[in-house]
């Protein structure tokens, strides 16, 4: 993400101090984001997209290629290149994030798995997501949902080379799960 932000700033012909004046983001923070020592928040990305007069998808590198343009191979990107946009800002309880995995230029390797305390629910918004869950390999498409105990080893990757993958994650501490509530029909079947 950092190199893309630096490129966007340079293409806009702006200095760190100039962007700082336009956005209210300290130059030291901008520098740490561009060098990868700090991850930008959604608020920071929105300010930068406005300052550079580009869409958030373009800034994050997740905009699908235009159909009329010839498609050039995308550079190899690591798992650290994914964009994570926090949707909740409080401490404790359930947390929600939007994740965007960039498009790939080659089929991915099996995702590296981790495990930790907690419970996770995810929903794919766009693209195809490879969910490695213990010994299982699942490919989820837009609209598919998965939930699992995060003590089970798990990992995700873009499942193909067709474009980026966008998905929502809700994560809670161990034992705190989403509780679906649906109305029950009355005795007459309504």
PDB file of C-alpha atoms in Angstrom:
ATOM      1  CA  UNK A   1       0.000   0.000   0.000  1.00  0.00           C
ATOM      2  CA  UNK A   2       2.787   2.448   0.906  1.00  0.00           C
ATOM      3  CA  UNK A   3       4.486   2.464  -2.520  1.00  0.00           C
ATOM      4  CA  UNK A   4       1.107   3.046  -4.236  1.00  0.00           C
ATOM      5  CA  UNK A   5       0.442   6.013  -1.947  1.00  0.00           C
ATOM      6  CA  UNK A   6       3.885   7.479  -2.660  1.00  0.00           C
ATOM      7  CA  UNK A   7       3.343   7.013  -6.415  1.00  0.00           C
ATOM      8  CA  UNK A   8      -0.082   8.694  -6.232  1.00  0.00           C
ATOM      9  CA  UNK A   9       1.428  11.647  -4.346  1.00  0.00           C
ATOM     10  CA  UNK A  10       4.318  11.985  -6.794  1.00  0.00           C
ATOM     11  CA  UNK A  11       1.993  11.715  -9.809  1.00  0.00           C
ATOM     12  CA  UNK A  12      -0.068  14.483  -8.257  1.00  0.00           C
ATOM     13  CA  UNK A  13       3.136  16.542  -7.954  1.00  0.00           C
ATOM     14  CA  UNK A  14       2.742  17.009  -4.210  1.00  0.00           C
ATOM     15  CA  UNK A  15       5.214  17.013  -1.334  1.00  0.00           C
ATOM     16  CA  UNK A  16       4.552  15.442   2.061  1.00  0.00           C
ATOM     17  CA  UNK A  17       4.170  18.941   3.529  1.00  0.00           C
ATOM     18  CA  UNK A  18       1.725  19.951   0.788  1.00  0.00           C
ATOM     19  CA  UNK A  19      -0.408  16.840   1.321  1.00  0.00           C
ATOM     20  CA  UNK A  20      -0.251  17.455   5.070  1.00  0.00           C
ATOM     21  CA  UNK A  21      -1.626  20.994   4.626  1.00  0.00           C
ATOM     22  CA  UNK A  22      -4.397  19.735   2.301  1.00  0.00           C
ATOM     23  CA  UNK A  23      -5.481  16.795   4.473  1.00  0.00           C
ATOM     24  CA  UNK A  24      -4.527  17.675   8.046  1.00  0.00           C
ATOM     25  CA  UNK A  25      -2.456  14.480   8.289  1.00  0.00           C
ATOM     26  CA  UNK A  26       0.992  15.121   9.832  1.00  0.00           C
ATOM     27  CA  UNK A  27       3.917  14.710   7.380  1.00  0.00           C
ATOM     28  CA  UNK A  28       5.562  12.181   9.725  1.00  0.00           C
ATOM     29  CA  UNK A  29       2.418  10.013   9.595  1.00  0.00           C
ATOM     30  CA  UNK A  30       2.313  10.238   5.800  1.00  0.00           C
ATOM     31  CA  UNK A  31       5.988   9.236   5.632  1.00  0.00           C
ATOM     32  CA  UNK A  32       5.455   6.217   7.934  1.00  0.00           C
ATOM     33  CA  UNK A  33       2.479   5.100   5.825  1.00  0.00           C
ATOM     34  CA  UNK A  34       4.428   5.449   2.562  1.00  0.00           C
ATOM     35  CA  UNK A  35       7.373   3.452   3.963  1.00  0.00           C
ATOM     36  CA  UNK A  36       5.118   0.715   5.342  1.00  0.00           C
ATOM     37  CA  UNK A  37       5.847   1.395   9.006  1.00  0.00           C
ATOM     38  CA  UNK A  38       2.195   2.287   9.612  1.00  0.00           C
ATOM     39  CA  UNK A  39      -1.074   1.075   8.113  1.00  0.00           C
ATOM     40  CA  UNK A  40      -3.496   3.774   6.968  1.00  0.00           C
ATOM     41  CA  UNK A  41      -7.007   3.917   8.396  1.00  0.00           C
ATOM     42  CA  UNK A  42     -10.060   4.248   6.162  1.00  0.00           C
ATOM     43  CA  UNK A  43     -10.341   7.918   7.208  1.00  0.00           C
ATOM     44  CA  UNK A  44      -6.751   8.605   6.089  1.00  0.00           C
ATOM     45  CA  UNK A  45      -7.281   6.772   2.780  1.00  0.00           C
ATOM     46  CA  UNK A  46     -10.438   8.770   2.104  1.00  0.00           C
ATOM     47  CA  UNK A  47      -8.614  12.065   2.741  1.00  0.00           C
ATOM     48  CA  UNK A  48      -5.734  11.035   0.475  1.00  0.00           C
ATOM     49  CA  UNK A  49      -8.070   9.872  -2.312  1.00  0.00           C
ATOM     50  CA  UNK A  50      -9.802  13.252  -2.198  1.00  0.00           C
ATOM     51  CA  UNK A  51      -6.483  15.153  -2.168  1.00  0.00           C
ATOM     52  CA  UNK A  52      -5.148  13.144  -5.142  1.00  0.00           C
ATOM     53  CA  UNK A  53      -8.535  13.298  -6.936  1.00  0.00           C
ATOM     54  CA  UNK A  54      -8.728   9.522  -7.429  1.00  0.00           C
ATOM     55  CA  UNK A  55     -11.138   6.836  -6.237  1.00  0.00           C
ATOM     56  CA  UNK A  56     -10.471   4.830  -3.096  1.00  0.00           C
ATOM     57  CA  UNK A  57     -10.255   1.676  -5.244  1.00  0.00           C
ATOM     58  CA  UNK A  58      -7.594   3.287  -7.452  1.00  0.00           C
ATOM     59  CA  UNK A  59      -5.659   4.446  -4.407  1.00  0.00           C
ATOM     60  CA  UNK A  60      -5.822   0.982  -2.783  1.00  0.00           C
ATOM     61  CA  UNK A  61      -4.983  -0.777  -6.079  1.00  0.00           C
ATOM     62  CA  UNK A  62      -8.253  -2.708  -6.136  1.00  0.00           C
ATOM     63  CA  UNK A  63      -9.993  -1.066  -9.106  1.00  0.00           C
ATOM     64  CA  UNK A  64     -10.871  -3.656 -11.767  1.00  0.00           C
ATOM     65  CA  UNK A  65      -9.084  -3.073 -15.069  1.00  0.00           C
ATOM     66  CA  UNK A  66     -11.187  -1.260 -17.667  1.00  0.00           C
ATOM     67  CA  UNK A  67     -12.546  -3.687 -20.268  1.00  0.00           C
ATOM     68  CA  UNK A  68     -11.418  -1.503 -23.207  1.00  0.00           C
ATOM     69  CA  UNK A  69      -7.810  -1.324 -22.026  1.00  0.00           C
ATOM     70  CA  UNK A  70      -5.400  -4.163 -22.781  1.00  0.00           C
ATOM     71  CA  UNK A  71      -4.703  -6.045 -19.602  1.00  0.00           C
ATOM     72  CA  UNK A  72      -1.074  -5.983 -18.549  1.00  0.00           C
ATOM     73  CA  UNK A  73       0.182  -8.489 -16.018  1.00  0.00           C
ATOM     74  CA  UNK A  74      -0.029  -7.208 -12.462  1.00  0.00           C
ATOM     75  CA  UNK A  75       3.135  -7.262 -10.387  1.00  0.00           C
ATOM     76  CA  UNK A  76       3.478 -10.061  -7.834  1.00  0.00           C
ATOM     77  CA  UNK A  77       1.986  -8.918  -4.561  1.00  0.00           C
ATOM     78  CA  UNK A  78       2.485 -10.360  -1.112  1.00  0.00           C
ATOM     79  CA  UNK A  79      -0.191 -11.055   1.488  1.00  0.00           C
ATOM     80  CA  UNK A  80       0.918  -7.842   3.210  1.00  0.00           C
ATOM     81  CA  UNK A  81      -0.421  -5.873   0.256  1.00  0.00           C
ATOM     82  CA  UNK A  82      -4.030  -6.461   1.275  1.00  0.00           C
ATOM     83  CA  UNK A  83      -6.052  -3.454   2.354  1.00  0.00           C
ATOM     84  CA  UNK A  84      -7.791  -3.704   5.727  1.00  0.00           C
ATOM     85  CA  UNK A  85     -10.434  -1.100   6.443  1.00  0.00           C
ATOM     86  CA  UNK A  86     -11.723  -1.112  10.044  1.00  0.00           C
ATOM     87  CA  UNK A  87     -15.480  -0.583  10.295  1.00  0.00           C
ATOM     88  CA  UNK A  88     -15.639  -0.486  14.117  1.00  0.00           C
ATOM     89  CA  UNK A  89     -13.610   1.774  16.390  1.00  0.00           C
ATOM     90  CA  UNK A  90     -14.405   0.607  19.915  1.00  0.00           C
ATOM     91  CA  UNK A  91     -12.393  -1.641  22.209  1.00  0.00           C
ATOM     92  CA  UNK A  92     -13.693  -5.131  23.024  1.00  0.00           C
ATOM     93  CA  UNK A  93     -16.623  -7.076  21.644  1.00  0.00           C
ATOM     94  CA  UNK A  94     -17.239  -7.842  17.993  1.00  0.00           C
ATOM     95  CA  UNK A  95     -15.125  -6.024  15.413  1.00  0.00           C
ATOM     96  CA  UNK A  96     -15.866  -5.598  11.713  1.00  0.00           C
ATOM     97  CA  UNK A  97     -13.352  -5.043   8.897  1.00  0.00           C
ATOM     98  CA  UNK A  98     -13.472  -4.908   5.126  1.00  0.00           C
ATOM     99  CA  UNK A  99     -10.524  -6.703   3.512  1.00  0.00           C
ATOM    100  CA  UNK A 100      -9.435  -6.306  -0.097  1.00  0.00           C
ATOM    101  CA  UNK A 101      -6.967  -8.750  -1.634  1.00  0.00           C
ATOM    102  CA  UNK A 102      -5.388  -7.429  -4.847  1.00  0.00           C
ATOM    103  CA  UNK A 103      -5.618  -9.154  -8.212  1.00  0.00           C
ATOM    104  CA  UNK A 104      -2.927 -11.755  -8.895  1.00  0.00           C
ATOM    105  CA  UNK A 105      -0.871 -12.462 -11.995  1.00  0.00           C
ATOM    106  CA  UNK A 106      -0.397 -16.161 -11.199  1.00  0.00           C
ATOM    107  CA  UNK A 107      -2.313 -18.854  -9.298  1.00  0.00           C
ATOM    108  CA  UNK A 108      -1.773 -18.478  -5.540  1.00  0.00           C
ATOM    109  CA  UNK A 109      -0.053 -20.912  -3.215  1.00  0.00           C
ATOM    110  CA  UNK A 110      -2.137 -22.488  -0.441  1.00  0.00           C
ATOM    111  CA  UNK A 111      -2.737 -19.786   2.174  1.00  0.00           C
ATOM    112  CA  UNK A 112      -0.501 -19.757   5.257  1.00  0.00           C
ATOM    113  CA  UNK A 113      -2.649 -20.735   8.218  1.00  0.00           C
ATOM    114  CA  UNK A 114      -2.718 -19.287  11.725  1.00  0.00           C
ATOM    115  CA  UNK A 115      -4.830 -19.988  14.792  1.00  0.00           C
ATOM    116  CA  UNK A 116      -5.766 -17.824  17.770  1.00  0.00           C
ATOM    117  CA  UNK A 117      -8.553 -17.370  20.284  1.00  0.00           C
ATOM    118  CA  UNK A 118     -11.758 -15.963  18.872  1.00  0.00           C
ATOM    119  CA  UNK A 119     -14.623 -16.605  16.498  1.00  0.00           C
ATOM    120  CA  UNK A 120     -14.897 -15.284  12.939  1.00  0.00           C
ATOM    121  CA  UNK A 121     -17.617 -14.724  10.387  1.00  0.00           C
ATOM    122  CA  UNK A 122     -16.797 -13.645   6.845  1.00  0.00           C
ATOM    123  CA  UNK A 123     -18.859 -12.730   3.788  1.00  0.00           C
ATOM    124  CA  UNK A 124     -17.460 -12.406   0.258  1.00  0.00           C
ATOM    125  CA  UNK A 125     -18.616  -9.234  -1.501  1.00  0.00           C
ATOM    126  CA  UNK A 126     -16.721  -9.534  -4.783  1.00  0.00           C
ATOM    127  CA  UNK A 127     -14.447 -12.091  -6.430  1.00  0.00           C
ATOM    128  CA  UNK A 128     -13.456 -15.559  -5.274  1.00  0.00           C
ATOM    129  CA  UNK A 129     -11.842 -16.179  -1.875  1.00  0.00           C
ATOM    130  CA  UNK A 130      -9.816 -19.281  -1.011  1.00  0.00           C
ATOM    131  CA  UNK A 131     -10.428 -20.200   2.638  1.00  0.00           C
ATOM    132  CA  UNK A 132      -8.052 -22.837   3.971  1.00  0.00           C
ATOM    133  CA  UNK A 133      -9.683 -24.083   7.166  1.00  0.00           C
ATOM    134  CA  UNK A 134      -7.690 -26.859   8.801  1.00  0.00           C
ATOM    135  CA  UNK A 135      -7.547 -29.663   6.216  1.00  0.00           C
ATOM    136  CA  UNK A 136     -10.423 -28.192   4.167  1.00  0.00           C
ATOM    137  CA  UNK A 137     -10.044 -25.921   1.162  1.00  0.00           C
ATOM    138  CA  UNK A 138     -13.117 -23.875   0.327  1.00  0.00           C
ATOM    139  CA  UNK A 139     -13.583 -21.422  -2.548  1.00  0.00           C
ATOM    140  CA  UNK A 140     -16.199 -18.818  -1.664  1.00  0.00           C
ATOM    141  CA  UNK A 141     -17.867 -16.497  -4.201  1.00  0.00           C
ATOM    142  CA  UNK A 142     -19.821 -13.267  -3.835  1.00  0.00           C
ATOM    143  CA  UNK A 143     -22.617 -13.780  -1.303  1.00  0.00           C
ATOM    144  CA  UNK A 144     -21.048 -16.838   0.334  1.00  0.00           C
ATOM    145  CA  UNK A 145     -20.601 -16.757   4.117  1.00  0.00           C
ATOM    146  CA  UNK A 146     -18.392 -18.801   6.430  1.00  0.00           C
ATOM    147  CA  UNK A 147     -18.103 -18.867  10.198  1.00  0.00           C
ATOM    148  CA  UNK A 148     -15.554 -20.711  12.288  1.00  0.00           C
ATOM    149  CA  UNK A 149     -13.716 -20.949  15.582  1.00  0.00           C
ATOM    150  CA  UNK A 150     -10.361 -19.247  15.019  1.00  0.00           C
ATOM    151  CA  UNK A 151      -8.593 -21.862  17.149  1.00  0.00           C
ATOM    152  CA  UNK A 152      -8.880 -23.922  13.949  1.00  0.00           C
ATOM    153  CA  UNK A 153      -5.915 -23.111  11.708  1.00  0.00           C
ATOM    154  CA  UNK A 154      -7.127 -20.828   8.918  1.00  0.00           C
ATOM    155  CA  UNK A 155      -5.874 -18.615   6.100  1.00  0.00           C
ATOM    156  CA  UNK A 156      -7.225 -16.819   3.036  1.00  0.00           C
ATOM    157  CA  UNK A 157      -6.002 -15.933  -0.448  1.00  0.00           C
ATOM    158  CA  UNK A 158      -7.375 -14.629  -3.709  1.00  0.00           C
ATOM    159  CA  UNK A 159      -8.635 -17.804  -5.436  1.00  0.00           C
ATOM    160  CA  UNK A 160      -7.818 -16.694  -8.950  1.00  0.00           C
ATOM    161  CA  UNK A 161      -6.295 -14.208 -11.317  1.00  0.00           C
ATOM    162  CA  UNK A 162      -9.539 -12.556 -12.466  1.00  0.00           C
ATOM    163  CA  UNK A 163      -9.429  -9.528 -10.184  1.00  0.00           C
ATOM    164  CA  UNK A 164      -9.417  -8.393  -6.577  1.00  0.00           C
ATOM    165  CA  UNK A 165     -11.416 -10.031  -3.778  1.00  0.00           C
ATOM    166  CA  UNK A 166     -13.424  -7.997  -1.296  1.00  0.00           C
ATOM    167  CA  UNK A 167     -14.853  -9.511   1.863  1.00  0.00           C
ATOM    168  CA  UNK A 168     -16.207  -8.493   5.245  1.00  0.00           C
ATOM    169  CA  UNK A 169     -14.983 -10.012   8.493  1.00  0.00           C
ATOM    170  CA  UNK A 170     -16.614  -9.912  11.897  1.00  0.00           C
ATOM    171  CA  UNK A 171     -14.354 -11.166  14.648  1.00  0.00           C
ATOM    172  CA  UNK A 172     -15.137 -11.640  18.331  1.00  0.00           C
ATOM    173  CA  UNK A 173     -13.269 -12.873  21.366  1.00  0.00           C
ATOM    174  CA  UNK A 174     -13.600 -16.573  22.150  1.00  0.00           C
ATOM    175  CA  UNK A 175     -17.177 -17.511  22.885  1.00  0.00           C
ATOM    176  CA  UNK A 176     -18.634 -14.306  21.412  1.00  0.00           C
ATOM    177  CA  UNK A 177     -20.445 -15.294  18.232  1.00  0.00           C
ATOM    178  CA  UNK A 178     -22.953 -13.683  15.927  1.00  0.00           C
ATOM    179  CA  UNK A 179     -26.474 -14.684  16.885  1.00  0.00           C
ATOM    180  CA  UNK A 180     -28.824 -14.826  13.882  1.00  0.00           C
ATOM    181  CA  UNK A 181     -32.365 -13.875  14.839  1.00  0.00           C
ATOM    182  CA  UNK A 182     -35.198 -14.590  12.462  1.00  0.00           C
ATOM    183  CA  UNK A 183     -38.885 -14.248  13.183  1.00  0.00           C
ATOM    184  CA  UNK A 184     -40.731 -17.506  13.679  1.00  0.00           C
ATOM    185  CA  UNK A 185     -44.005 -18.050  11.861  1.00  0.00           C
ATOM    186  CA  UNK A 186     -47.163 -17.946  13.962  1.00  0.00           C
ATOM    187  CA  UNK A 187     -49.334 -21.034  14.305  1.00  0.00           C
ATOM    188  CA  UNK A 188     -51.183 -20.260  11.076  1.00  0.00           C
ATOM    189  CA  UNK A 189     -47.932 -20.476   9.062  1.00  0.00           C
ATOM    190  CA  UNK A 190     -47.458 -16.726   8.564  1.00  0.00           C
TER     191      UNK A 190
END
